[in-house]
Tab-separated table of C-alpha atoms and ligand atoms in Angstrom:
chain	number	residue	atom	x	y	z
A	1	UNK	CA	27.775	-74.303	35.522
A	2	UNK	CA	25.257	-76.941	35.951
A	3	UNK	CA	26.172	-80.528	36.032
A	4	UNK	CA	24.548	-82.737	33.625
A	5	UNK	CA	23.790	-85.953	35.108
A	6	UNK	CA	21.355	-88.847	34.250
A	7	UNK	CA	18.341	-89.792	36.285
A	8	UNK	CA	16.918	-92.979	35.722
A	9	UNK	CA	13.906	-92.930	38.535
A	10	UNK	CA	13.106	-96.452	38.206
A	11	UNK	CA	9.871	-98.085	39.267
A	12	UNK	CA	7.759	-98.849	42.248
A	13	UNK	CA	9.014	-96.591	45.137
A	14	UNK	CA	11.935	-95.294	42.853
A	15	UNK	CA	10.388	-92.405	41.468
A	16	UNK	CA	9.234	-91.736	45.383
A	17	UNK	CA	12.659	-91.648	46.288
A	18	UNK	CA	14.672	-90.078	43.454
A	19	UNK	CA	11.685	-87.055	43.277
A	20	UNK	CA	12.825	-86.784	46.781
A	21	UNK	CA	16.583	-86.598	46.602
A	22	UNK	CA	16.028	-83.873	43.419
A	23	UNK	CA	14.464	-81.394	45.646
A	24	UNK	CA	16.935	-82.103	48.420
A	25	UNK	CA	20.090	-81.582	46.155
A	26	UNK	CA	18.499	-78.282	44.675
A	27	UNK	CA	17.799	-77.053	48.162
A	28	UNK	CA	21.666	-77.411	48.625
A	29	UNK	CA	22.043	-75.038	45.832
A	30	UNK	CA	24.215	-77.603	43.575
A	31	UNK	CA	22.596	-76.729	40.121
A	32	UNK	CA	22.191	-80.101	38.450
A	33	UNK	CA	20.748	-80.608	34.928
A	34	UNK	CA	18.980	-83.825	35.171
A	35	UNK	CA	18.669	-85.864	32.142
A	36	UNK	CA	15.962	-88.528	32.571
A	37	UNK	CA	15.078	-91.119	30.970
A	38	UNK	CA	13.170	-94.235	31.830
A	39	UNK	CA	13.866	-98.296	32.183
A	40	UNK	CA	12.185	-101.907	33.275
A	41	UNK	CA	8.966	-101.838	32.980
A	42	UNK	CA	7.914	-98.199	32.410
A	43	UNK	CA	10.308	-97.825	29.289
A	44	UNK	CA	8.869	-101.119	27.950
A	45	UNK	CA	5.410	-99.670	27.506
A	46	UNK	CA	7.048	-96.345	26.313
A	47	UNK	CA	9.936	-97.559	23.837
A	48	UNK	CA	9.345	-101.288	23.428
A	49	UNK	CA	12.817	-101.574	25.225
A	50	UNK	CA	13.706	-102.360	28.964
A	51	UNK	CA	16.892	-100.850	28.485
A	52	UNK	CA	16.403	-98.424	25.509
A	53	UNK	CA	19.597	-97.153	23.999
A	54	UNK	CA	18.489	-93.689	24.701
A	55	UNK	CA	19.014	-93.808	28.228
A	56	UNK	CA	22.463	-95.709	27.405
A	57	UNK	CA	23.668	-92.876	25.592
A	58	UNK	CA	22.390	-90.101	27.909
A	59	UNK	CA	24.547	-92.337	30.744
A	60	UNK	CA	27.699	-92.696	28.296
A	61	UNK	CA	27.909	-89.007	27.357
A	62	UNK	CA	26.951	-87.632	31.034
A	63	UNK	CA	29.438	-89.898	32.719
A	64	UNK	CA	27.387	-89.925	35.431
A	65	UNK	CA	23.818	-91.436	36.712
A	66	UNK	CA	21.893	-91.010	39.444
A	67	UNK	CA	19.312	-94.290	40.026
A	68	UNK	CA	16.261	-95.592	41.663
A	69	UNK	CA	15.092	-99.468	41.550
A	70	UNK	CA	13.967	-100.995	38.961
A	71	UNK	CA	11.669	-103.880	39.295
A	72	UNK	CA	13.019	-107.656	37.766
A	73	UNK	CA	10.109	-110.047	36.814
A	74	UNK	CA	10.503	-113.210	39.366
A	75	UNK	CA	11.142	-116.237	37.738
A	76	UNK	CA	9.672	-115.219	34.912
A	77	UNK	CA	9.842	-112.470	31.923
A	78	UNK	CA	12.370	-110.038	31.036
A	79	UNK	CA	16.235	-110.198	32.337
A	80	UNK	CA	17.390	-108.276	34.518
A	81	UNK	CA	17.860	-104.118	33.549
A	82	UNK	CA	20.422	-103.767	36.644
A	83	UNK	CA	22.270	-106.520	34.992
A	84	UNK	CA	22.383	-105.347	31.546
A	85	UNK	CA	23.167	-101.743	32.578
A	86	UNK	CA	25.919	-102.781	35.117
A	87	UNK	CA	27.324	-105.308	32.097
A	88	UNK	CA	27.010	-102.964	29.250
A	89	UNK	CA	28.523	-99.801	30.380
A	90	UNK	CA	31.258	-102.129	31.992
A	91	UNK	CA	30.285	-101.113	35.520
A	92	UNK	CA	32.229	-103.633	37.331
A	93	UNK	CA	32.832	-102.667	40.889
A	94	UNK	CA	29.850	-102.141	43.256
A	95	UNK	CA	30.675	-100.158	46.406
A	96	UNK	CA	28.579	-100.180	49.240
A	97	UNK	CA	29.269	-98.552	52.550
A	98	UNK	CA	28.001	-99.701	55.436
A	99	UNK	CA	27.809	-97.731	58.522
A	100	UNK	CA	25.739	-96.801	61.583
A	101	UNK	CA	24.383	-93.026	61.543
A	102	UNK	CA	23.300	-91.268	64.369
A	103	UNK	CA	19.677	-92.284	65.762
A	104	UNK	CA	18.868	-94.948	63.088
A	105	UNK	CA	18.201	-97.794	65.813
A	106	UNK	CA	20.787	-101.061	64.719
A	107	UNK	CA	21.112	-104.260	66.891
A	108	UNK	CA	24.863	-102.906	66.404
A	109	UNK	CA	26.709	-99.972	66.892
A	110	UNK	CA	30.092	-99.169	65.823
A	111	UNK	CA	29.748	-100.820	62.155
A	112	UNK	CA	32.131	-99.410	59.394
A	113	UNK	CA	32.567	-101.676	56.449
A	114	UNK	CA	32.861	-101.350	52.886
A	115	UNK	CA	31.471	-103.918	50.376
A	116	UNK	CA	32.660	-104.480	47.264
A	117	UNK	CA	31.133	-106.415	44.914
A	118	UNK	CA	32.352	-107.882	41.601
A	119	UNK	CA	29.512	-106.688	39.399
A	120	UNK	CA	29.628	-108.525	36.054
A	121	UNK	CA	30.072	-112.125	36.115
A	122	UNK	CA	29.567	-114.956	38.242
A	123	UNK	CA	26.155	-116.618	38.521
A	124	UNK	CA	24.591	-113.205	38.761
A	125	UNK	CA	25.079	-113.232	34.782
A	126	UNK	CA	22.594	-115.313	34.427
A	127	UNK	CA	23.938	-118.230	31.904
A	128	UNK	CA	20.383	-120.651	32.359
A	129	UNK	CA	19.395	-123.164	29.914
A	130	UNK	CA	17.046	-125.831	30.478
A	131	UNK	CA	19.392	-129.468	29.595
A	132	UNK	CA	15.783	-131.839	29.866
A	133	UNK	CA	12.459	-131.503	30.886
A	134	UNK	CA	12.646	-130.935	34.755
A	135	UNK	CA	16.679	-130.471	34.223
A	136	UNK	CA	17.964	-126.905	34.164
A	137	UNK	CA	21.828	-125.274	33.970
A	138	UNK	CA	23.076	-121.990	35.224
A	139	UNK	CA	26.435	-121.099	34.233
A	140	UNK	CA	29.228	-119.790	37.000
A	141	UNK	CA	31.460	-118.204	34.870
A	142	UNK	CA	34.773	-116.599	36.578
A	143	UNK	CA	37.325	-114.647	34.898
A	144	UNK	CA	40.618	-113.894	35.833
A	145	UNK	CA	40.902	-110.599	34.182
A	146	UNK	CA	37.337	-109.232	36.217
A	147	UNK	CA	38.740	-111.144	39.350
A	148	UNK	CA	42.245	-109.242	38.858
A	149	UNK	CA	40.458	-105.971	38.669
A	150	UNK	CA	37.540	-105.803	41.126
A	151	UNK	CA	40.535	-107.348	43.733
A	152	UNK	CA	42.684	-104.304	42.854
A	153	UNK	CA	39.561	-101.691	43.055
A	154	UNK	CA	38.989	-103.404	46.722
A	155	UNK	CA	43.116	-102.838	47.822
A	156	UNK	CA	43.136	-99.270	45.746
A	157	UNK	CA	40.111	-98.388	47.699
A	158	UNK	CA	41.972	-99.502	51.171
A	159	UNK	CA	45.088	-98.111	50.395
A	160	UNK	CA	43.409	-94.479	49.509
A	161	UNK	CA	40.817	-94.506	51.996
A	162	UNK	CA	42.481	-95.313	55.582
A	163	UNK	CA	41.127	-98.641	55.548
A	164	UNK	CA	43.487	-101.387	57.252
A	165	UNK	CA	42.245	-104.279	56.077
A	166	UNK	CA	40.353	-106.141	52.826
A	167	UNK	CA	38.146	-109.455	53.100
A	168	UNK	CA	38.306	-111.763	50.395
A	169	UNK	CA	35.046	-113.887	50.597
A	170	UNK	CA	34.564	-117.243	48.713
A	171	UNK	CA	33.560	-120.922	48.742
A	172	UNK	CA	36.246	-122.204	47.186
A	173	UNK	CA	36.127	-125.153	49.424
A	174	UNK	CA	33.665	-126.727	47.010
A	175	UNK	CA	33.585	-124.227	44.088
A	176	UNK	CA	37.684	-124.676	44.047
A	177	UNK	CA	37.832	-123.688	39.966
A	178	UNK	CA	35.840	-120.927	40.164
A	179	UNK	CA	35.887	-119.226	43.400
A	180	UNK	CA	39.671	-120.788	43.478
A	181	UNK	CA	40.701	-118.322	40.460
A	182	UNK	CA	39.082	-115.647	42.219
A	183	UNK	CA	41.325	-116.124	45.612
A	184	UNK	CA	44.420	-116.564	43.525
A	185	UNK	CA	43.727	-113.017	41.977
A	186	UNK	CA	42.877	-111.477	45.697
A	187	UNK	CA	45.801	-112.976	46.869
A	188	UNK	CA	48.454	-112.222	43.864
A	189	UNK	CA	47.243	-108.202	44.182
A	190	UNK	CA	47.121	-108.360	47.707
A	191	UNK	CA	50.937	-108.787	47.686
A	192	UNK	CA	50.859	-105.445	46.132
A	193	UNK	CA	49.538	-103.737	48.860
A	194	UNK	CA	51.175	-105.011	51.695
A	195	UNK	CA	50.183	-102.014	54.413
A	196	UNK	CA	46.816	-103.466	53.738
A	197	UNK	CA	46.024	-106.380	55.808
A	198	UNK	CA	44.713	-109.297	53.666
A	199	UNK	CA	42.626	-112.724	55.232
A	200	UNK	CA	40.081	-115.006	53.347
A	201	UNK	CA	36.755	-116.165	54.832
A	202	UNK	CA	34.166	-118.912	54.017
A	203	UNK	CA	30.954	-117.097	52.741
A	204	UNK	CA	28.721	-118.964	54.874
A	205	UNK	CA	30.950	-118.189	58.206
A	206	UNK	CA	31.852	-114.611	56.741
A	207	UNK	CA	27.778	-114.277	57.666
A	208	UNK	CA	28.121	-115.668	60.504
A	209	UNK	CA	30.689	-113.783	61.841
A	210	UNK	CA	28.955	-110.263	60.511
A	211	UNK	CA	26.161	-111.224	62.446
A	212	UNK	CA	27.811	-111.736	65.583
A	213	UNK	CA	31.186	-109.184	65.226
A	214	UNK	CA	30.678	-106.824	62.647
A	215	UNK	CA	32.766	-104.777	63.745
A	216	UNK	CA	35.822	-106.746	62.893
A	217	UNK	CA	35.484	-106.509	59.202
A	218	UNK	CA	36.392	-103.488	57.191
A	219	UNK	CA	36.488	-104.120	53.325
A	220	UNK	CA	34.872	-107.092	52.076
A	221	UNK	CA	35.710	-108.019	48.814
A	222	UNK	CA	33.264	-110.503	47.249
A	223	UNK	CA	32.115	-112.203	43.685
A	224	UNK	CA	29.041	-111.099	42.878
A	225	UNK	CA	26.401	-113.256	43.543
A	226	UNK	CA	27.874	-113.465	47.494
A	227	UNK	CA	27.850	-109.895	46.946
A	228	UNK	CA	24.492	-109.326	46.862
A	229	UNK	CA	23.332	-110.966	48.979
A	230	UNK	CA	26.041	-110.196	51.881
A	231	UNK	CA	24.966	-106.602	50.613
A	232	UNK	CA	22.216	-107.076	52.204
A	233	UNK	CA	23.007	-108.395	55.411
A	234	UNK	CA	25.282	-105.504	55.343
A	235	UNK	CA	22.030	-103.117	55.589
A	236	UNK	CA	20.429	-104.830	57.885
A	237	UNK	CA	23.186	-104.879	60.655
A	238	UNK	CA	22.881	-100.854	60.349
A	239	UNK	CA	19.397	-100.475	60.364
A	240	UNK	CA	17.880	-102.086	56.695
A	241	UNK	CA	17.735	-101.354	53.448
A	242	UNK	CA	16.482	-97.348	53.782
A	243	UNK	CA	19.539	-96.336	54.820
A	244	UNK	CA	22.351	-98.030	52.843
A	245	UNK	CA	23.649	-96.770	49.347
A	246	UNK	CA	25.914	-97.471	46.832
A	247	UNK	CA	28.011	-96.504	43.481
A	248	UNK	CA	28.592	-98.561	40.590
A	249	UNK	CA	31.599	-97.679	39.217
A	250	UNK	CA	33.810	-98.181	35.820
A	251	UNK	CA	36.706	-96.699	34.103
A	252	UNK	CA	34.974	-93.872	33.086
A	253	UNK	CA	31.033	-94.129	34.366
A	254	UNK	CA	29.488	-93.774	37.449
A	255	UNK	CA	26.009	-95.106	38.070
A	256	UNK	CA	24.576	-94.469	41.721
A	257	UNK	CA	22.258	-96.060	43.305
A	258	UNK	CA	20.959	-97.324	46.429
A	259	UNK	CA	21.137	-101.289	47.796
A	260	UNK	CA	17.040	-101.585	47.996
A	261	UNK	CA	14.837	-102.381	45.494
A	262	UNK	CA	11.422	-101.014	43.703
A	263	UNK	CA	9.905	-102.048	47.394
A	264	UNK	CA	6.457	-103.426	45.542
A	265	UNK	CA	4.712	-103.850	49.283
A	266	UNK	CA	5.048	-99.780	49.477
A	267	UNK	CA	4.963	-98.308	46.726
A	268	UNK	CA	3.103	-95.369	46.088
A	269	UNK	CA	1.917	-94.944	49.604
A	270	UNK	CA	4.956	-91.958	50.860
A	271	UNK	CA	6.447	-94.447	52.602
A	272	UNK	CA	9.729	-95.335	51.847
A	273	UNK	CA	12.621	-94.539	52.929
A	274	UNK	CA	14.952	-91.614	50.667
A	275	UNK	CA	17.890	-91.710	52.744
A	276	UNK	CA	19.599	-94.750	50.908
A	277	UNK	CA	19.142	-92.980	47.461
A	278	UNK	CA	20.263	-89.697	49.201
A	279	UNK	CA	23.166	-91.617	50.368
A	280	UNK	CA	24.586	-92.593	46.720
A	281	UNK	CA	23.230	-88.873	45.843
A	282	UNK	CA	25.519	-87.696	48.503
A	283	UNK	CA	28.550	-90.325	47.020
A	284	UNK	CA	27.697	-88.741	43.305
A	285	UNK	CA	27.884	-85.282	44.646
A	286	UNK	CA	31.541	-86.048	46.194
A	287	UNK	CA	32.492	-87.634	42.514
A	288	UNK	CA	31.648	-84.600	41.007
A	289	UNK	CA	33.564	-82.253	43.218
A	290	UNK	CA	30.636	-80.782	45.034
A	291	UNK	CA	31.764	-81.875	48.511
A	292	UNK	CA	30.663	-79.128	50.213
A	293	UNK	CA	27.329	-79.669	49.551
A	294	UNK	CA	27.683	-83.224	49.893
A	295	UNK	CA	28.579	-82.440	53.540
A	296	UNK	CA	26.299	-79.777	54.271
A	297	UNK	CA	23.080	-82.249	52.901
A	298	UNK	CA	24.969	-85.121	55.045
A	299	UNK	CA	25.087	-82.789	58.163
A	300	UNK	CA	20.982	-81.900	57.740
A	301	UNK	CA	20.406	-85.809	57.315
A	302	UNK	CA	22.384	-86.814	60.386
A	303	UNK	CA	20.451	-84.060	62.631
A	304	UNK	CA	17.115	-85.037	61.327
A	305	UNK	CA	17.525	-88.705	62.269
A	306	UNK	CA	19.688	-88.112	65.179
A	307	UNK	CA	16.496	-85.797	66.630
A	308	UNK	CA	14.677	-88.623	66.159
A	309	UNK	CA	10.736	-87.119	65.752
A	310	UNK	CA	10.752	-87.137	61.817
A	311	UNK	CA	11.138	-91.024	60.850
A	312	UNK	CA	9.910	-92.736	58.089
A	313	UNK	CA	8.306	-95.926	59.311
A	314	UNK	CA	10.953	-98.243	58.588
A	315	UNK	CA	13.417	-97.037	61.019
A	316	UNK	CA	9.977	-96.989	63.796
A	317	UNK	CA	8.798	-93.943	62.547
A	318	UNK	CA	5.358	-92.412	61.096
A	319	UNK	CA	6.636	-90.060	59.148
A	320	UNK	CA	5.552	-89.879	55.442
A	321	UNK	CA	8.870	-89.651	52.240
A	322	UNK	CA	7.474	-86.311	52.074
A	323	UNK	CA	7.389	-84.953	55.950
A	324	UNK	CA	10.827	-86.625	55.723
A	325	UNK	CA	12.102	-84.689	52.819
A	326	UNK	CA	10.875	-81.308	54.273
A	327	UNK	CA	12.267	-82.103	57.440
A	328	UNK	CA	15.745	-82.494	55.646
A	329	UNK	CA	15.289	-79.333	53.453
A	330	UNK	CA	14.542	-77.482	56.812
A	331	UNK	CA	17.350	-78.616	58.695
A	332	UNK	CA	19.618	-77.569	55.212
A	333	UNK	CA	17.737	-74.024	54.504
A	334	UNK	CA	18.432	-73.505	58.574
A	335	UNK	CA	20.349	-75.286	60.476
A	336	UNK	CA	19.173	-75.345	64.281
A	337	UNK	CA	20.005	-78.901	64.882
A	338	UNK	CA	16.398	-78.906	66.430
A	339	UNK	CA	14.552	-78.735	63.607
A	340	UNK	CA	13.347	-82.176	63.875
A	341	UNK	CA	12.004	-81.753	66.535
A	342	UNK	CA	9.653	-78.699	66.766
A	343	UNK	CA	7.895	-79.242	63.704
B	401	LIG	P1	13.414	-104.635	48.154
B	401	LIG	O1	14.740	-104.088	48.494
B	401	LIG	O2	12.645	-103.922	47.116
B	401	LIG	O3	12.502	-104.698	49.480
B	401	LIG	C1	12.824	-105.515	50.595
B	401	LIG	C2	12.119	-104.978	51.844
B	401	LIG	O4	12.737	-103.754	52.251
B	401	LIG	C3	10.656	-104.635	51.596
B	401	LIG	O5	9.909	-104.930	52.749
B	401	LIG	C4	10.659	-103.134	51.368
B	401	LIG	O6	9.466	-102.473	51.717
B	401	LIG	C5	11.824	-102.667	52.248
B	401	LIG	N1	12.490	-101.497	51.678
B	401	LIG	C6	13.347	-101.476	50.639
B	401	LIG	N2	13.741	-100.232	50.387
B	401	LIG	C7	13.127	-99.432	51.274
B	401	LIG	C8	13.139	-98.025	51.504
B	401	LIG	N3	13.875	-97.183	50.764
B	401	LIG	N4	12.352	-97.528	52.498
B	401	LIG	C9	11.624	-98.359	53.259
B	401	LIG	N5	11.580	-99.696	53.102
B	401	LIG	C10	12.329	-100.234	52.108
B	401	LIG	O7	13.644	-106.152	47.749
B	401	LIG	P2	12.673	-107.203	47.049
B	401	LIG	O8	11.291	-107.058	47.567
B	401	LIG	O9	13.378	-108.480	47.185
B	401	LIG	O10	12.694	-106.810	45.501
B	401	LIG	C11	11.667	-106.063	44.856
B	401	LIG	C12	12.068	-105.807	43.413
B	401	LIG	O11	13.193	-104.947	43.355
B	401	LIG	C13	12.461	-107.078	42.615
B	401	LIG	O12	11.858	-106.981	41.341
B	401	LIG	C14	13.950	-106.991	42.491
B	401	LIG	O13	14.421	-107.599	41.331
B	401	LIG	C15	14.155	-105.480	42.441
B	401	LIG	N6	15.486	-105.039	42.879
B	401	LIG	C16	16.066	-104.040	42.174
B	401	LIG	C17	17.273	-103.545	42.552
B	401	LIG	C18	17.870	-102.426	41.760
B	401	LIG	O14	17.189	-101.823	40.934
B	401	LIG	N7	19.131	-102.079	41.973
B	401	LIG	C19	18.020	-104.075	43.717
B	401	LIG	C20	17.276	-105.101	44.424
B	401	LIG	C21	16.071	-105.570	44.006
């Protein structure tokens, strides 16, 4: 039986990417019904909405979403969609893996870390007011309740996943109330999980550190403005933003999608990059039992890029989102491992 699943392709290079990963996961033979509906910008000219309740429905009943970027007005115009969908289906852990795969070139090799990210508080929530003229306020707001939680998802995810050791990121140096409460919940559920390895860094040396030994961290657990932007980082110690997904994840609803964004400077042109949305596509497929296929798609990415010849141009490549996509839907309908290169 098909699996019903939301698509949301976003804007910019998101429907690129997510028309992409559809005709990759039907060349697995995983028969998905996709459910699609639009947000941002697009389903503002459609439905008057940027978040119609349509699309929250579709993502409520399905359980699960697959989805691209959608583009955020800067400094101006309407909030954030990613924001509002994260906060009002109660998405609150973001889970990004980090790691190096074969023949994406990386200033680093051996890289294997797990971000998670609180996803629905913090500064991120965007609390602004203006107090004067020339006088504005944003609003950190920390609770102990999403600290409590997103600390357990990080030593849950450790504990069931092999992983020896979780990160707790902060400034709590200056920010001692806010980013404080969020250390004492990280540390009070750390003693939980004592076969997990717990140790606190500074945010600003927690960068500097990934930049010089990455390899030394394995799940960093972070608020979520530090989140996103050590997200980030994250992608670009194994080779940028086209290759790095993610899963936003709640009780009951899981929203995929990758680290990057709508991309602007590329859109429309078959250039970017699928493999981050095919990523969280792969990470969806697992969630809904379908791991076979999940490994089987994984296995036809990993000889593709290991080969080399079929890049997209962000990892030094040529190759168009399209000659990309065929090259991966090759390498699944017939596996030769060479694929790549003799087309
Ligand atoms: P971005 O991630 O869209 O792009 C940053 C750089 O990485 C650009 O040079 C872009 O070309 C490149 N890049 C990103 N994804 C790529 C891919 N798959 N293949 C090849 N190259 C790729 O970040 P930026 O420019 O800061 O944000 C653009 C818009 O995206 C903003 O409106 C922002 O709010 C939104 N955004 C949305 C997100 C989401 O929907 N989850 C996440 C991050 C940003």
């Amino acid at each position: 039986m098909a699996h019903r699943v939301t698509l949301i392709p976003g804007d910019g290079i998101g429907p690129e990417v997510s028309a992409a990963v559809v005709r990759i996961i039907q060349a697995s033979g995983v028969a998905i019904d996709w459910d699609e509906h639009h947000a941002g910008i697009t389903a503002l000219e459609q439905s008057g909405q940027t978040l119609p309740q349509a699309l929250l429905d579709s993502v409520t009943a399905n359980t699960v979403a697959l989805k691209g970027p959608v583009t955020t007005p800067i400094g101006e115009g309407f909030t954030s969609v990613n924001v509002g969908l994260r906060k009002t289906l109660d998405l609150y852990a973001n889970l990004r893996p980090v790691t190096n795969l074969p023949g994406v070139p990386s200033r680093f090799q051996g890289v294997d870390l797990v971000i998670v990210r609180e996803n629905t508080e913090d500064l991120y929530a965007g609390l602004e007011h203006q107090v004067a003229p020339g006088v504005v306020e944003s609003l950190k707001v920390i609770t102990a309740a999403a600290s409590q939680r997103i600390s357990k998802f990080a030593f849950e995810h450790a504990a069931n996943n092999g992983r020896r050791k979780v990160t707790a990121i902060h400034k709590a140096n200056i920010m001692k109330l806010t980013d404080g409460l969020f250390l004492q919940c990280a540390r009070a559920v750390a003693r939980d999980y004592p076969d997990v390895q717990y140790e606190e860094k500074i945010v600003d040396n927690a960068c500097m550190q990934l930049v010089m030994r990455p390899e030394q961290f394995d799940v960093l657990l972070l608020p979520n403005l530090y989140g996103d932007i050590v997200s980030d980082l994250g992608a670009g110690l194994v080779g940028g933003l086209g290759v790095v997904p993610g899963a936003n994840l709640g009780l009951t609803i899981a929203v995929f999608e990758a680290v990057h964004g709508s991309a602007p400077d590329i859109a429309g042109q078959d250039l970017a990059n699928p493999t981050a949305l095919l990523l969280s596509a792969l990470m969806m497929l697992r969630h809904l039992g379908e791991r076979t296929a999940a490994d089987v798609i994984f296995g036809a990415v990993s000889r593709v890029l290991a080969a080399g010849v079929i890049r997209t141009r962000d990892l030094g490549g040529s190759a168009t989102t399209t000659a990309y996509t065929d090259a991966v839907i090759r390498e699944i309908d017939s596996p030769r491992g060479e694929s790549a290169a003799t087309v």
